[in-house]
PDB file of C-alpha atoms in Angstrom:
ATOM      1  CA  UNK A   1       0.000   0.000   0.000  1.00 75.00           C
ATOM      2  CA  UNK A   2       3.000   2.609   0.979  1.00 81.00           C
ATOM      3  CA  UNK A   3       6.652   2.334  -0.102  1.00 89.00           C
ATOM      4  CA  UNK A   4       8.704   2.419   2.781  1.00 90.00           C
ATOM      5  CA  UNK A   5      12.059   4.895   2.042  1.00 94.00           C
ATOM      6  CA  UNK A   6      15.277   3.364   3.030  1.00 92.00           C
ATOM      7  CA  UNK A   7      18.393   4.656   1.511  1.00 95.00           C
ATOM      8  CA  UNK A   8      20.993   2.113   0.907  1.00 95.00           C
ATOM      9  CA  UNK A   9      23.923   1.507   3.370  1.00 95.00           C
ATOM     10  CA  UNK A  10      21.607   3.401   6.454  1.00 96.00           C
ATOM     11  CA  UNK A  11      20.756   1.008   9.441  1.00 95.00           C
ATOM     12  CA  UNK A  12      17.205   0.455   9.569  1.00 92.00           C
ATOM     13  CA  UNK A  13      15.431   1.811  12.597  1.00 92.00           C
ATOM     14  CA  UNK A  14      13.518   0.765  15.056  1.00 89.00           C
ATOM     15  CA  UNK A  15       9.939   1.899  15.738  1.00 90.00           C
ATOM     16  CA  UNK A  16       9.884   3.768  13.112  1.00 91.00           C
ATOM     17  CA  UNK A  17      10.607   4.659   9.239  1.00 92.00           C
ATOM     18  CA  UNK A  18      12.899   7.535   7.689  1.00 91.00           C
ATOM     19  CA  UNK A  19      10.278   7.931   5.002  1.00 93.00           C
ATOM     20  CA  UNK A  20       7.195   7.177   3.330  1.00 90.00           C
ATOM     21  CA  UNK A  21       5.754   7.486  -0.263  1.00 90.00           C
ATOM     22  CA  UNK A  22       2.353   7.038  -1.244  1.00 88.00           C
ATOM     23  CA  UNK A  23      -1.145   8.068  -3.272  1.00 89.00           C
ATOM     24  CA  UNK A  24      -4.260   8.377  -2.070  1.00 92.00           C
ATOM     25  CA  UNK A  25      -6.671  10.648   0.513  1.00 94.00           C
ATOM     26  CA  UNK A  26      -4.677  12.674   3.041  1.00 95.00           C
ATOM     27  CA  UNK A  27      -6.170  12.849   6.203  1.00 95.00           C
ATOM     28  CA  UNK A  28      -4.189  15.045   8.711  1.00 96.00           C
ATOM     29  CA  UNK A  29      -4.994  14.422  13.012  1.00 97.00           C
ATOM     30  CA  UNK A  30      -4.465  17.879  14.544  1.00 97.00           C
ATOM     31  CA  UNK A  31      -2.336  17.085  17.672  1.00 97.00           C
ATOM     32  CA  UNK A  32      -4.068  15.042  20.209  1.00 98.00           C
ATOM     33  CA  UNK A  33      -3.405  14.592  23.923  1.00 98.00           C
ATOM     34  CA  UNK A  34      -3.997  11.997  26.576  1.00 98.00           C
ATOM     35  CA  UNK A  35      -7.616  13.351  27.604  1.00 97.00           C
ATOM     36  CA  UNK A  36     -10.921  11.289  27.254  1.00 97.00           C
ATOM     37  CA  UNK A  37     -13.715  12.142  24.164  1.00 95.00           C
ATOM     38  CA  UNK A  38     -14.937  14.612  27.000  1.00 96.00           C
ATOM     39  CA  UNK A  39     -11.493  16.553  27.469  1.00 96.00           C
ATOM     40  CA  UNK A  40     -10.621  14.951  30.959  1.00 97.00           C
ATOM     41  CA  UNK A  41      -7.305  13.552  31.857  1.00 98.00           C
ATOM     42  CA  UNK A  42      -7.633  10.113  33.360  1.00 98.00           C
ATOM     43  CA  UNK A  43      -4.190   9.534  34.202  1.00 98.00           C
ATOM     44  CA  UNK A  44      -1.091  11.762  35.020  1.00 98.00           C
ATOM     45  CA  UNK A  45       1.251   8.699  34.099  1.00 98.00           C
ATOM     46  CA  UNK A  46       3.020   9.316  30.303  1.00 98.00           C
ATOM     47  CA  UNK A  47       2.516   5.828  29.070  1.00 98.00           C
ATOM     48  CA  UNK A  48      -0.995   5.856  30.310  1.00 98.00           C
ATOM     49  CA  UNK A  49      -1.853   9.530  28.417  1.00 98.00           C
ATOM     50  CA  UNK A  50       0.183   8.219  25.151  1.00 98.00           C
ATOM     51  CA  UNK A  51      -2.154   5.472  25.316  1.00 98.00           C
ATOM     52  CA  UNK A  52      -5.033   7.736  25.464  1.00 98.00           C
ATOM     53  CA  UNK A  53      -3.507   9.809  22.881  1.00 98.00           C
ATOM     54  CA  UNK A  54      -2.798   7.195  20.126  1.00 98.00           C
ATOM     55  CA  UNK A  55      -6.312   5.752  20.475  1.00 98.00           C
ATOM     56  CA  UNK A  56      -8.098   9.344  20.048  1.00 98.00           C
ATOM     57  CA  UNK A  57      -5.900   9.705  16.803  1.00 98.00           C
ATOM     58  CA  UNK A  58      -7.241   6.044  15.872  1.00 97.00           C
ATOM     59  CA  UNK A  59     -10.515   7.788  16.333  1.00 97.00           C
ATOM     60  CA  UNK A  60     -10.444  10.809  14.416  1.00 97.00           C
ATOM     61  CA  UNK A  61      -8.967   8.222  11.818  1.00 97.00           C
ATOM     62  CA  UNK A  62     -12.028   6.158  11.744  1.00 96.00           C
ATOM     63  CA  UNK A  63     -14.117   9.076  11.449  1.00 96.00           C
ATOM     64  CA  UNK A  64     -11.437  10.057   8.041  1.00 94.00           C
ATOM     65  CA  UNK A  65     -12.780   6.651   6.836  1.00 94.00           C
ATOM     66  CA  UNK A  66      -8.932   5.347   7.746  1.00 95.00           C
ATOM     67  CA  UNK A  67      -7.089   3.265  10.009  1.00 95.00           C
ATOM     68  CA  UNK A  68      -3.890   2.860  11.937  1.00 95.00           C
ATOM     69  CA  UNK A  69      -1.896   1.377   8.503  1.00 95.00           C
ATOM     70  CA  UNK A  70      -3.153   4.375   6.927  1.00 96.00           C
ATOM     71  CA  UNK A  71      -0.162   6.633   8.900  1.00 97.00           C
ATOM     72  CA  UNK A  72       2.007   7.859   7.149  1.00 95.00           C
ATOM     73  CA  UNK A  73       3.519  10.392   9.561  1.00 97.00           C
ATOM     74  CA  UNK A  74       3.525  11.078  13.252  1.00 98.00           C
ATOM     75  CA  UNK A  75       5.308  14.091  15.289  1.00 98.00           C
ATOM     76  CA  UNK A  76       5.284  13.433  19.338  1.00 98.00           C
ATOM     77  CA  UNK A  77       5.836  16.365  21.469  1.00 98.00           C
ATOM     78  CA  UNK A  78       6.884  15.167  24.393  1.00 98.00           C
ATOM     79  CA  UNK A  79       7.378  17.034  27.917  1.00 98.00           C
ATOM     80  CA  UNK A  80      10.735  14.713  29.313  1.00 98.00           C
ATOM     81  CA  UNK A  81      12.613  12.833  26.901  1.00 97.00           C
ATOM     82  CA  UNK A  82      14.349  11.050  29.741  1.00 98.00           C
ATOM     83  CA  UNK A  83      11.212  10.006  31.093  1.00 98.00           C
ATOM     84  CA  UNK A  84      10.062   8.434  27.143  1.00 98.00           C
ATOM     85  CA  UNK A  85      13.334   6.844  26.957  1.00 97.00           C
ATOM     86  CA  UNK A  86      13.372   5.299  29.778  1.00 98.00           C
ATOM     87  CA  UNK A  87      10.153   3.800  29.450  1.00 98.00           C
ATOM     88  CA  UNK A  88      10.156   2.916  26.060  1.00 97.00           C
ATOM     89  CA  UNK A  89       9.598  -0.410  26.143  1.00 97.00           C
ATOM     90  CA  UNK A  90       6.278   0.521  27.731  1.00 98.00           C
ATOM     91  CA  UNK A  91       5.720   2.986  25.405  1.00 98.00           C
ATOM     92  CA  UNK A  92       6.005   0.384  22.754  1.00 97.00           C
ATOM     93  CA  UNK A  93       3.635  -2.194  24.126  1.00 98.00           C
ATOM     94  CA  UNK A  94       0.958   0.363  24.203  1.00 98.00           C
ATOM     95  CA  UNK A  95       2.018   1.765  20.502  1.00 98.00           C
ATOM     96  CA  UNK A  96       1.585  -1.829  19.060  1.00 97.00           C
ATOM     97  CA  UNK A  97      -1.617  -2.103  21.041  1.00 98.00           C
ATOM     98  CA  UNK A  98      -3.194   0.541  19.193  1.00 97.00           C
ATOM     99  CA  UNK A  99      -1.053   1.036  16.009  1.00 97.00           C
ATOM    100  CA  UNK A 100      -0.160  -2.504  15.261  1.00 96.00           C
ATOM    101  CA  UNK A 101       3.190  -3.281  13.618  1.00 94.00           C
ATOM    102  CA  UNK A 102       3.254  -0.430  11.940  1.00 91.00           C
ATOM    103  CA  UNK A 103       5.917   2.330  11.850  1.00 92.00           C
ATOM    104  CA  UNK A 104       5.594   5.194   9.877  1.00 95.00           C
ATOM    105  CA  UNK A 105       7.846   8.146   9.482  1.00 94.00           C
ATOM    106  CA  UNK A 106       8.218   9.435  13.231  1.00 96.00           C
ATOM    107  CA  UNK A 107       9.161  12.858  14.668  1.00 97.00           C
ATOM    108  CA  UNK A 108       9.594  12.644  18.612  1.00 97.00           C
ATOM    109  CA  UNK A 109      10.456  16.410  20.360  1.00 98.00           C
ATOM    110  CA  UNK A 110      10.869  17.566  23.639  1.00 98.00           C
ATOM    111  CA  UNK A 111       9.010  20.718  24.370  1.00 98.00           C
ATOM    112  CA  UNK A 112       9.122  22.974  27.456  1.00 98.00           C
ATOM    113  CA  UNK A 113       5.332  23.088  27.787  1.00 97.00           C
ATOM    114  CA  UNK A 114       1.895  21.995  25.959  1.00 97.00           C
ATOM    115  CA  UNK A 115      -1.550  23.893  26.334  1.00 95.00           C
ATOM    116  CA  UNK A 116      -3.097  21.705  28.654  1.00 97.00           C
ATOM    117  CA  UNK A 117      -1.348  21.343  31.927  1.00 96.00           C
ATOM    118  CA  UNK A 118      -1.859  17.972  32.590  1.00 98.00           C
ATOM    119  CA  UNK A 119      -0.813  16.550  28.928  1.00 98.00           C
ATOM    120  CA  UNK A 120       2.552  15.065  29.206  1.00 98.00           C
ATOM    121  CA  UNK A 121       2.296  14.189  25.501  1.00 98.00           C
ATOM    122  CA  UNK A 122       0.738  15.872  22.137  1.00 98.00           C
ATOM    123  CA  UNK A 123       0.513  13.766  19.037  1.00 98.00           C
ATOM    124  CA  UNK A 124       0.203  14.837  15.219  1.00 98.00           C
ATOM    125  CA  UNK A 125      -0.329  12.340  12.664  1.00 98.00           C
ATOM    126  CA  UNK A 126      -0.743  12.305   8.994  1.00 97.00           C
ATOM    127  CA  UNK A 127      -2.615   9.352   7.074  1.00 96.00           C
ATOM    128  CA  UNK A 128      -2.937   8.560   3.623  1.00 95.00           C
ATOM    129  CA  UNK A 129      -5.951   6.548   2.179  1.00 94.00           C
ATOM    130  CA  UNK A 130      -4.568   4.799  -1.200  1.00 88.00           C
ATOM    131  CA  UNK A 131      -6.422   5.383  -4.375  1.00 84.00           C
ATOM    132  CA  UNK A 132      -8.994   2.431  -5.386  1.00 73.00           C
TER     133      UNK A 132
END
């Protein structure tokens, strides 16, 4: 459905791809945080609001008439990169329980602040629908 972009020679990464090429429907998720449908936090815990976070992108996918293989692109703005690091292999259990196996081109920064006070992360994604 995509072509995955891997130059020749580069390692290949982990969690993640260095590029993506494809046709279709763009559907882009304005960045999304670890609150409920309702706006309220649940959880002050990071892997517990990216959790949150990745299923209300899955959601505004849906509703976009796409799905988590439909990503193209994601950008995470995070609050403590020390923090994401260390718990990554959290972090990954919940990815793959909402994503799946699949790792599109990924943007992770650390920011000194988001909006909301309580949001530890902020998620943007971009998804592609292919062409019939």
């Amino acid at each position: 459905m995509f072509e995955v972009l891997q130059p020749p020679g580069w390692a290949k990464p982990s969690g993640y791809a260095n590029g993506v090429a494809g046709r279709g429907k763009m559907i882009f998720v304005a960045g999304q945080i670890g609150w409920n449908e309702q706006c309220k936090f649940e959880s002050d815990d990071l892997v517990e609001q990216i959790g949150q976070t990745l299923r209300n992108v899955a959601d505004v996918l849906r509703a976009g008439g796409a799905a988590s293989e439909h990503v193209v692109s994601m950008t995470w703005f995070l609050l403590d990169r020390k923090e994401y690091s260390a718990r990554l292999k959290e972090i990954g259990v919940v990815y793959r329980g909402v994503m799946g196996r699949h790792f599109p081109a990924m943007t992770a920064l650390q920011v000194s602040g988001l909006v909301e006070d309580r949001a530890k992360v902020e998620i943007q994604a971009i998804a592609m629908v292919p062409d019939q």
